[in-house]
mmCIF file of N, CA and C in Angstrom:
data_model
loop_
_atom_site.group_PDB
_atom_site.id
_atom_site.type_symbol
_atom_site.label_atom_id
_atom_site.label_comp_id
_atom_site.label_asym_id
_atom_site.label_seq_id
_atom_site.Cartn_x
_atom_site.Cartn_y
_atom_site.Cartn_z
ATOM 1 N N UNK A 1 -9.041 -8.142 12.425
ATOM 2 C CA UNK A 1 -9.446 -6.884 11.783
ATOM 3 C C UNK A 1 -9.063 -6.941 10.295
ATOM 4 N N UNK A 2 -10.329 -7.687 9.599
ATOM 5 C CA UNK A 2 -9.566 -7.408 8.373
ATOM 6 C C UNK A 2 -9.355 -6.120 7.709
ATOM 7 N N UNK A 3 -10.291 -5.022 7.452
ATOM 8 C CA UNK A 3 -9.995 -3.779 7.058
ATOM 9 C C UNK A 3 -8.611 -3.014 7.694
ATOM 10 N N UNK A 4 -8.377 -3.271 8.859
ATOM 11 C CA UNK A 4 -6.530 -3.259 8.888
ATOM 12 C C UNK A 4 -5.550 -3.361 7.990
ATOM 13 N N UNK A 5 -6.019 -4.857 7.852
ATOM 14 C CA UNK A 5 -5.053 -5.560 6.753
ATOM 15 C C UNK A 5 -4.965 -5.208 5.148
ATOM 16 N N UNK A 6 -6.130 -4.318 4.704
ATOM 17 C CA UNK A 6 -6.651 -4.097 3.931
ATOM 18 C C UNK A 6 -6.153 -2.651 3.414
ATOM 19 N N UNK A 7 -5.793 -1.723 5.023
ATOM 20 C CA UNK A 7 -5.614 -0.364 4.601
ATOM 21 C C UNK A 7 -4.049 -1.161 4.295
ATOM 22 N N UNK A 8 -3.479 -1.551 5.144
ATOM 23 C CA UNK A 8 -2.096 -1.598 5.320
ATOM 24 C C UNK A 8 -1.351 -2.097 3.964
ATOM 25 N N UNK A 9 -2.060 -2.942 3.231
ATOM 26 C CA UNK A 9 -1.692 -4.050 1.879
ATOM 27 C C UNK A 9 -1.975 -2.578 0.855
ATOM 28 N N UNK A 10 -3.093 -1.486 1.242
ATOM 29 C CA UNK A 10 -3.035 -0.588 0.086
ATOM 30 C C UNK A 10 -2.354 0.805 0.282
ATOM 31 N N UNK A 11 -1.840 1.055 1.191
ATOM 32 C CA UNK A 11 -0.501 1.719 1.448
ATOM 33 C C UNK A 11 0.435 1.418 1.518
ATOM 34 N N UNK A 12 0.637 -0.205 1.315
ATOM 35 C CA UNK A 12 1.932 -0.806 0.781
ATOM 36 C C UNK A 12 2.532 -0.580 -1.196
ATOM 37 N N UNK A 13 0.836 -0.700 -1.480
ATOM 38 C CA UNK A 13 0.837 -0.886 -2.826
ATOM 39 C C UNK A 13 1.107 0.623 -3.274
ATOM 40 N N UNK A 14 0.511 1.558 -2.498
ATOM 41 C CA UNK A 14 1.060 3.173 -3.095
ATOM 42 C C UNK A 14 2.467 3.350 -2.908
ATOM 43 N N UNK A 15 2.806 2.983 -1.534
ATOM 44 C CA UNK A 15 4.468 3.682 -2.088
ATOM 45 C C UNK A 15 5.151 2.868 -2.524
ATOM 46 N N UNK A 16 4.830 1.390 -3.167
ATOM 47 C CA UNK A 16 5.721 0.742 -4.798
ATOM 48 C C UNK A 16 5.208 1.323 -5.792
ATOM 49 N N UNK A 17 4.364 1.789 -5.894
ATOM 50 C CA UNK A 17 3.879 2.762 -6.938
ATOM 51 C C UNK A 17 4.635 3.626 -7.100
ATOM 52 N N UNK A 18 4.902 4.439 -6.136
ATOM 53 C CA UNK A 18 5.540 5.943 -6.078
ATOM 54 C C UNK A 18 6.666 5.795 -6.205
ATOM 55 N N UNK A 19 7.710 4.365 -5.447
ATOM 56 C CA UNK A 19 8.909 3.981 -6.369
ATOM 57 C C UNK A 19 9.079 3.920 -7.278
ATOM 58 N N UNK A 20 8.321 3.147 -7.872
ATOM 59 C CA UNK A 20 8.602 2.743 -9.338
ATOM 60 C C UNK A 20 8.490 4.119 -9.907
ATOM 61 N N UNK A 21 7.672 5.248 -9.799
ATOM 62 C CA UNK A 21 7.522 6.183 -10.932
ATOM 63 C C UNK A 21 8.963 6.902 -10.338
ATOM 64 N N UNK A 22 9.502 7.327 -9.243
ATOM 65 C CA UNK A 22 11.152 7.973 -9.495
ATOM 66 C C UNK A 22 12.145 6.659 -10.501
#
């Protein structure tokens, strides 16, 4: 399933996002 892998890698990438901005 790649679209799995796909949501999962870009809800990884939002909450280092949301780290980094605190």
């Amino acid at each position: 399933m790649v679209t799995a892998v796909v949501v999962v890698i870009v809800i990884i990438a939002a909450v280092a996002l949301l780290a980094r901005r605190k």
